[in-house]
mmCIF file of C-alpha atoms in Angstrom:
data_model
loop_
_atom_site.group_PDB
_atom_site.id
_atom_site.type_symbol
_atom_site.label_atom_id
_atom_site.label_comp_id
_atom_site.label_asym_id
_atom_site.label_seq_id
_atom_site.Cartn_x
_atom_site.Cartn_y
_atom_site.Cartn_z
ATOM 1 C CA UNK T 21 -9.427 -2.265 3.480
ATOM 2 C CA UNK T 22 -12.369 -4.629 1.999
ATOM 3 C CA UNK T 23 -11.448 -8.255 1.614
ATOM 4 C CA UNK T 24 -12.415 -11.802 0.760
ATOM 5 C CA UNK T 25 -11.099 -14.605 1.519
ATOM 6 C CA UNK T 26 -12.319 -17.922 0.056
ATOM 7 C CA UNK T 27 -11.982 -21.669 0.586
ATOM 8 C CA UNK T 28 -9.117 -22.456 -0.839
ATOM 9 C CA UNK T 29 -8.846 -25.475 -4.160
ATOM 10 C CA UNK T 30 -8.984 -27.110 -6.168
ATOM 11 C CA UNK T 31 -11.842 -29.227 -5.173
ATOM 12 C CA UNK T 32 -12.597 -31.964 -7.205
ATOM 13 C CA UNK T 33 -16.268 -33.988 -6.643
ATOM 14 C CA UNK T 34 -18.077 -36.913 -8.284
ATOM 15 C CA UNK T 35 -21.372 -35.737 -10.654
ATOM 16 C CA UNK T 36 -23.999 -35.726 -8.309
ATOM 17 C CA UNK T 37 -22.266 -34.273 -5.025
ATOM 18 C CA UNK T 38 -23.222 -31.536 -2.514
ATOM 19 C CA UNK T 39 -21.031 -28.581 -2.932
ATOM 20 C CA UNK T 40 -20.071 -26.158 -0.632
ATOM 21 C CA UNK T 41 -17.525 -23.632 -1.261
ATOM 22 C CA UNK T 42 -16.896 -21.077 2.036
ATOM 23 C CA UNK T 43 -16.369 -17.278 1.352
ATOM 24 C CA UNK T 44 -15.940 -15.109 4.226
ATOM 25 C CA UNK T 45 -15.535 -11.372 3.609
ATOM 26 C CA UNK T 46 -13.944 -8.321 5.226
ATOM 27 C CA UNK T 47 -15.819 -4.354 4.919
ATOM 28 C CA UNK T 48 -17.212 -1.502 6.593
ATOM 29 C CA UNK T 49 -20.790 -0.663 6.545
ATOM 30 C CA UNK T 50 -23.372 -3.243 4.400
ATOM 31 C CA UNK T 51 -21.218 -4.541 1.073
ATOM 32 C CA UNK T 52 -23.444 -6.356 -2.031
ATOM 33 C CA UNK T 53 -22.115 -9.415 -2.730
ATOM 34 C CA UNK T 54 -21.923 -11.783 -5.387
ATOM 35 C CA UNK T 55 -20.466 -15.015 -6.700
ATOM 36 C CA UNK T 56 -18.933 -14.934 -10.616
ATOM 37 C CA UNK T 57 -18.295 -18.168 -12.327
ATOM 38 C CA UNK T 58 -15.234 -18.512 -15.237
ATOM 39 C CA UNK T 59 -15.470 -21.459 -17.343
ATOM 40 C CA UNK T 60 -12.652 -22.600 -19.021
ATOM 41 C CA UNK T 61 -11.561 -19.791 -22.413
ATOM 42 C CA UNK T 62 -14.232 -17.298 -21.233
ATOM 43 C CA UNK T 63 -14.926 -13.878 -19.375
ATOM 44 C CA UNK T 64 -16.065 -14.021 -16.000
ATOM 45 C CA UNK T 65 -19.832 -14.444 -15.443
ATOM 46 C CA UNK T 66 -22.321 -13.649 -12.382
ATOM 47 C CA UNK T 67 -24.024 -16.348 -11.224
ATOM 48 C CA UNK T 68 -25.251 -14.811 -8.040
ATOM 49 C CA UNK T 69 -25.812 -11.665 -5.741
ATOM 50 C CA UNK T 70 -27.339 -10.563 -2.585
ATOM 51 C CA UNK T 71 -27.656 -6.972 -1.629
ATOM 52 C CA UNK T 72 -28.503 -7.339 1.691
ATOM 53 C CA UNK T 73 -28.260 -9.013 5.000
ATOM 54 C CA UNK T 74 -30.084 -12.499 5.036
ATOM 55 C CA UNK T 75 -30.427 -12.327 1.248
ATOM 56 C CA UNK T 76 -30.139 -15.299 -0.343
ATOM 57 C CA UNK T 77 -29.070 -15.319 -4.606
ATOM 58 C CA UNK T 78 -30.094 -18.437 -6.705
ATOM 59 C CA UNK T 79 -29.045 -19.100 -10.207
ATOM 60 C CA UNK T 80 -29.004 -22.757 -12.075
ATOM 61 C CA UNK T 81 -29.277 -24.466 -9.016
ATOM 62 C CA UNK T 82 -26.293 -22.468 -6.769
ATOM 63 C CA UNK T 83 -27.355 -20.578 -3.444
ATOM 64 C CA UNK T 84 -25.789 -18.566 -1.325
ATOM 65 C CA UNK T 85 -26.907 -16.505 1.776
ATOM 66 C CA UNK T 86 -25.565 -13.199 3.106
ATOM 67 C CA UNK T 87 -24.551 -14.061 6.420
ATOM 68 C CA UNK T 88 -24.055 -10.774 8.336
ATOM 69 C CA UNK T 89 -23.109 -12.190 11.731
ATOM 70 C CA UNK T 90 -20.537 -14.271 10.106
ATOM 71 C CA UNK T 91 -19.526 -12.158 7.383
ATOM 72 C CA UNK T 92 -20.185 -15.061 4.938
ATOM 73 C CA UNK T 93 -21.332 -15.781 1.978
ATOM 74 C CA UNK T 94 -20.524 -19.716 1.137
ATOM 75 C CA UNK T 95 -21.830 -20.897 -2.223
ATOM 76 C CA UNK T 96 -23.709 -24.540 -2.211
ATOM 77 C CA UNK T 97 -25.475 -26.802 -4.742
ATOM 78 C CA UNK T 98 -26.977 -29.855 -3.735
ATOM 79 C CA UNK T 99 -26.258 -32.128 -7.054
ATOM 80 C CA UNK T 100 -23.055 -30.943 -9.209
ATOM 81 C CA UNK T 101 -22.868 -31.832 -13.123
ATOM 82 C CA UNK T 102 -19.326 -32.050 -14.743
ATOM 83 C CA UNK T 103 -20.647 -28.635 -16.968
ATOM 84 C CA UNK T 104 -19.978 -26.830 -13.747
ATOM 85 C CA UNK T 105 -16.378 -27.349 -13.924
ATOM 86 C CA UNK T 106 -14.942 -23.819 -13.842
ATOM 87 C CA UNK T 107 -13.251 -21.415 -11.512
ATOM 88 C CA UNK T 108 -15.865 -19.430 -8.895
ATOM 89 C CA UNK T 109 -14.844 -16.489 -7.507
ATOM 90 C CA UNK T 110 -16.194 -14.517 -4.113
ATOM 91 C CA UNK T 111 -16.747 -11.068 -4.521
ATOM 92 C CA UNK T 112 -17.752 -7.836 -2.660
ATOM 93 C CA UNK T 113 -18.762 -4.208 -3.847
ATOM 94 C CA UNK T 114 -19.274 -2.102 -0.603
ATOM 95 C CA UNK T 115 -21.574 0.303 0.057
ATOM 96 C CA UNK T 116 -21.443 3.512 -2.541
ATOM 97 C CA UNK T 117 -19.014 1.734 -4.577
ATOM 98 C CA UNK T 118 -19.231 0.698 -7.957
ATOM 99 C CA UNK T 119 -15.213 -1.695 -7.848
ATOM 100 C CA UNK T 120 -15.011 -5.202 -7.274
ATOM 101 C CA UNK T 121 -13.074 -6.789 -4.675
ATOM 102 C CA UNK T 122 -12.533 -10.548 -5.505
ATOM 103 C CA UNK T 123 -11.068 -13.508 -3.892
ATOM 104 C CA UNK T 124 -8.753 -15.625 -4.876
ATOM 105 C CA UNK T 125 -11.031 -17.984 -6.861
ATOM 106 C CA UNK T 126 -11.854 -22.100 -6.069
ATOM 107 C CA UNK T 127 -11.078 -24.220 -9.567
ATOM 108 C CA UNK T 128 -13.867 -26.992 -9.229
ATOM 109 C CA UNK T 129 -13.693 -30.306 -11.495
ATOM 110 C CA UNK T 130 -16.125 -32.402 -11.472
ATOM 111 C CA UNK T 131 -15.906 -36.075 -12.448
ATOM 112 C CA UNK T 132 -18.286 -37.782 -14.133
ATOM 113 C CA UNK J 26 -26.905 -10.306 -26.848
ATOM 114 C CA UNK J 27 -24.813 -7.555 -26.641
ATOM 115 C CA UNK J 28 -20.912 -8.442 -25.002
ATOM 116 C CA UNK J 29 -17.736 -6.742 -24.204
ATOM 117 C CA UNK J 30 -15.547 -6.969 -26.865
ATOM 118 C CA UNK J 31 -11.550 -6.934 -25.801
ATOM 119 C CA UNK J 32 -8.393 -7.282 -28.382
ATOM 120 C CA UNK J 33 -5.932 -9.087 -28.605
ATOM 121 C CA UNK J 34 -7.230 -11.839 -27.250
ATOM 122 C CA UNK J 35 -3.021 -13.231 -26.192
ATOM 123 C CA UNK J 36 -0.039 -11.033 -26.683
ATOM 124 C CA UNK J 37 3.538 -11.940 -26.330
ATOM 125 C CA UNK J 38 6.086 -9.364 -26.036
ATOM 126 C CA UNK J 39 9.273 -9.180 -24.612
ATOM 127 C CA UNK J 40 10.560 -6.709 -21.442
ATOM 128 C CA UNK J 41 10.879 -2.747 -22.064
ATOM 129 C CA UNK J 42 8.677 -3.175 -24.965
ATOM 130 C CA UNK J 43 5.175 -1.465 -24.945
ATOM 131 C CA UNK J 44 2.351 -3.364 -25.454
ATOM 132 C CA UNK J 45 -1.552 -1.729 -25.430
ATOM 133 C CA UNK J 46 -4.653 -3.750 -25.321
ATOM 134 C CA UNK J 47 -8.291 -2.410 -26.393
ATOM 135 C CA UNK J 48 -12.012 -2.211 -24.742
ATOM 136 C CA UNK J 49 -15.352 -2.156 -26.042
ATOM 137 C CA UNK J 50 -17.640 -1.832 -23.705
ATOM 138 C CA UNK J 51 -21.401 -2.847 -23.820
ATOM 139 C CA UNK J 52 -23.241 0.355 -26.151
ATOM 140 C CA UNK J 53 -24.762 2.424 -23.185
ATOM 141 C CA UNK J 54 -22.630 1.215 -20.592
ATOM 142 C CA UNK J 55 -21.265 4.631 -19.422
ATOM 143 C CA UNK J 56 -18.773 3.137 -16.484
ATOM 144 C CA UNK J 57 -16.214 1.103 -17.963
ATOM 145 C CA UNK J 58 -13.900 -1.066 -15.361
ATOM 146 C CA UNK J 59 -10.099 -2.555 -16.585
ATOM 147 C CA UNK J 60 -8.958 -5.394 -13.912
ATOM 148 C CA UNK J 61 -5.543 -7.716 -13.818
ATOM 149 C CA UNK J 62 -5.877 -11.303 -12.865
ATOM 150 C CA UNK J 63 -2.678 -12.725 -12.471
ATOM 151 C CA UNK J 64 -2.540 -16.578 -12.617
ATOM 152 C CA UNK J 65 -4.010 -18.260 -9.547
ATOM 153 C CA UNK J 66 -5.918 -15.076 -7.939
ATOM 154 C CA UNK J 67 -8.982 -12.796 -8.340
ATOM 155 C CA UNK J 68 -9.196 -10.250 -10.903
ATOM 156 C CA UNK J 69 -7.685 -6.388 -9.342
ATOM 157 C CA UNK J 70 -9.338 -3.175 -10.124
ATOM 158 C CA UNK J 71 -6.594 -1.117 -11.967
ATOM 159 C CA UNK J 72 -9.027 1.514 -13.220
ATOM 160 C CA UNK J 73 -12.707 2.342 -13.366
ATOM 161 C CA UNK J 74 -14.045 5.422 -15.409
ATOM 162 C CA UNK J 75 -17.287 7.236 -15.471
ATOM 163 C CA UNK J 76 -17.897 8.577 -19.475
ATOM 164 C CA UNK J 77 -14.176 9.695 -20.336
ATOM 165 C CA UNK J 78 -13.556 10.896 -16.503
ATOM 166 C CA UNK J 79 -11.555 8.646 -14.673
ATOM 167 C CA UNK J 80 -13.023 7.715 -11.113
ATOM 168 C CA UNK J 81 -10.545 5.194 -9.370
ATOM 169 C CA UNK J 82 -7.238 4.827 -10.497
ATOM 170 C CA UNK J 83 -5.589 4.142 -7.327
ATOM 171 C CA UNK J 84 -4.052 0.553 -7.636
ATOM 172 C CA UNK J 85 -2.765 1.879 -11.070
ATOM 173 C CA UNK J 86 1.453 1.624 -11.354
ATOM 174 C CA UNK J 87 1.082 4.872 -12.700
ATOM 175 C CA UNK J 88 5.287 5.331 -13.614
ATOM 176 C CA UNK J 89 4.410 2.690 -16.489
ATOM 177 C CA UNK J 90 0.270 1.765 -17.048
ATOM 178 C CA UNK J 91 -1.992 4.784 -18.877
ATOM 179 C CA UNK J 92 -5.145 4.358 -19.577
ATOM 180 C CA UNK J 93 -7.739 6.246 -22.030
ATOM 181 C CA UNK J 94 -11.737 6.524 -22.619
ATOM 182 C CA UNK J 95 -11.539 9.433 -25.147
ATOM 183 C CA UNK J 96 -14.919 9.485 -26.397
ATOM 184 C CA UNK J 97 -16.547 7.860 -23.368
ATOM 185 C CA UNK J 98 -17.234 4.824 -25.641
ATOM 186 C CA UNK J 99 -14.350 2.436 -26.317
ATOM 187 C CA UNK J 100 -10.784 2.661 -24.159
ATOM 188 C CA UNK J 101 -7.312 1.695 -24.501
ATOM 189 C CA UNK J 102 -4.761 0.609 -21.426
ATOM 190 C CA UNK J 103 -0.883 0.991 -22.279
ATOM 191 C CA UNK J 104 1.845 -0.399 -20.785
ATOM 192 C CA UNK J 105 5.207 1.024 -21.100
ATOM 193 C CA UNK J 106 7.809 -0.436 -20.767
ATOM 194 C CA UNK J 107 6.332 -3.771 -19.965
ATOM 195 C CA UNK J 108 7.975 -6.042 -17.034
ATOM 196 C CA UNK J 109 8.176 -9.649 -16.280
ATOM 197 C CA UNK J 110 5.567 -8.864 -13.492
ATOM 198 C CA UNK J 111 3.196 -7.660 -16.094
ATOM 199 C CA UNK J 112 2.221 -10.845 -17.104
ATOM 200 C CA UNK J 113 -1.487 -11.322 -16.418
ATOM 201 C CA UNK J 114 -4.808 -11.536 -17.666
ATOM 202 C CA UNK J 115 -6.131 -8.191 -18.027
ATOM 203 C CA UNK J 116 -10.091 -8.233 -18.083
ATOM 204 C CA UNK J 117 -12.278 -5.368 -19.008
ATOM 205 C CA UNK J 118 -15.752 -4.861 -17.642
ATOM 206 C CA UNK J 119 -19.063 -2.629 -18.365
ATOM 207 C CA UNK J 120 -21.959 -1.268 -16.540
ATOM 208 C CA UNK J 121 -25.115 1.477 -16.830
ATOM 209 C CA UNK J 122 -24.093 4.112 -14.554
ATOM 210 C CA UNK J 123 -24.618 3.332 -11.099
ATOM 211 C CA UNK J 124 -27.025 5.704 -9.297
ATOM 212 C CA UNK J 125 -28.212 3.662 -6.258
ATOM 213 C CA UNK J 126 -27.052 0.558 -5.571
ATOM 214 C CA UNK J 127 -24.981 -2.176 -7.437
ATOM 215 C CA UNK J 128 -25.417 -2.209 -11.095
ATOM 216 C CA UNK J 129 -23.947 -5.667 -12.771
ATOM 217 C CA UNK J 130 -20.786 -5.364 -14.264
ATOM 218 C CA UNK J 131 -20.256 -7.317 -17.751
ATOM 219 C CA UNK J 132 -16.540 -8.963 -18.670
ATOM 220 C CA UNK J 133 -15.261 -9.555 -21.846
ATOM 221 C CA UNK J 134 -13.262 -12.655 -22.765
ATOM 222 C CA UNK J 135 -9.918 -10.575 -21.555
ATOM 223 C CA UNK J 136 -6.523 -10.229 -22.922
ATOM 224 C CA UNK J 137 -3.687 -12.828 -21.635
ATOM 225 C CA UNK J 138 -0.201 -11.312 -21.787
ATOM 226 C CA UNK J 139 3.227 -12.776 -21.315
ATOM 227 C CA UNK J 140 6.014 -11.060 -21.082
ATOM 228 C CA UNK J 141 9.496 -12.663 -21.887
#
């Protein structure tokens, strides 16, 4: 069945680092997928999505490009701030579906 | 701006008892998703319903979890009798109807349940 598999946490940065968080996925046919963000007392959030191969989402500074050939989707931001301190989460819908399938989820601190 | 709206917010209750949480989704938002996050992983679909028809129920522990849309608005996911297992987040979601494509799904704040 569909999978994801992400980089595994928690990572913890200085304010001001490159991120990089690595999301590799598993599913037949051409999934959407998407990165959701879930700060600390609150409801998951989308921050990104990309419907199609060599797609790349943007939101608030994040990227991330759909990487057919490598199944990946890796999320990266060149210059963190300690507000982006929450838990990110890899996900994939496939094609015709409407679910979610999520990863594990990455907690991220940032220090200031 | 419009949100998913999700009650109780925490519930304690101890093993055998039942315990039901409620959904609002977003007005308009005809598919309406219920997931379980259990500490330290990604959210799982349990169910995902289309108006009051349910479309994906297949990860559901059906001998003990029910869930309801009546009215195709607002929904309601029982558990009976609970287990120690059971505790999780459970997180409710909302989106249009999806025709073609993805269509974003919203989450409320979800409902965190221990079990004792």
């Amino acid at each position: 069945g569909d999978s994801v598999t992400q980089m595994e946490g928690p990572v913890t940065l200085s304010e001001e680092a490159f991120l990089t968080i690595n999301c590799t996925y598993t599913a037949t046919g051409y999934p959407s997928l998407f990165w959701y963000v879930q700060y600390p007392g609150e409801g998951l959030q989308l921050l990104l999505k990309a419907t199609k191969a060599d797609d790349k989402g943007s939101n608030k500074g994040f990227e991330a490009t759909y990487r057919k050939e490598t199944t990946s989707f890796h999320l990266e931001k060149g210059s963190v701030q300690v507000s982006d301190s929450a838990v990110y989460f890899c996900a994939l819908s496939s094609q015709g579906a409407q679910k979610l399938v999520f990863g594990q989820g990455t907690r991220l601190t940032i220090n200031p | 701006e419009a949100e998913v709206a999700q009650s109780p917010r925490y519930k304690i209750t101890e093993k055998s008892q039942a315990v039901a949480f409620w959904c609002d989704p977003i007005s308009g938002h005809a598919t309406l998703y219920w997931y379980r996050q259990i500490l330290g992983q990604g959210p799982e679909l349990l169910v995902q319903f289309q108006d009051e028809s349910v479309v994906d129920d297949s990860q559901l522990p059906k001998d003990r979890f029910s869930a309801e849309r009546l009215k195709g608005v607002d929904s309601t996911l029982k558990i009976q009798p609970a287990e120690l297992g059971d505790s999780a987040m459970y997180l409710c979601a909302s989106s249009l109807p999806g025709t073609r494509g993805y269509n974003e799904q919203f989450f409320g704040p979800g409902t965190r349940l221990t079990v004792l």
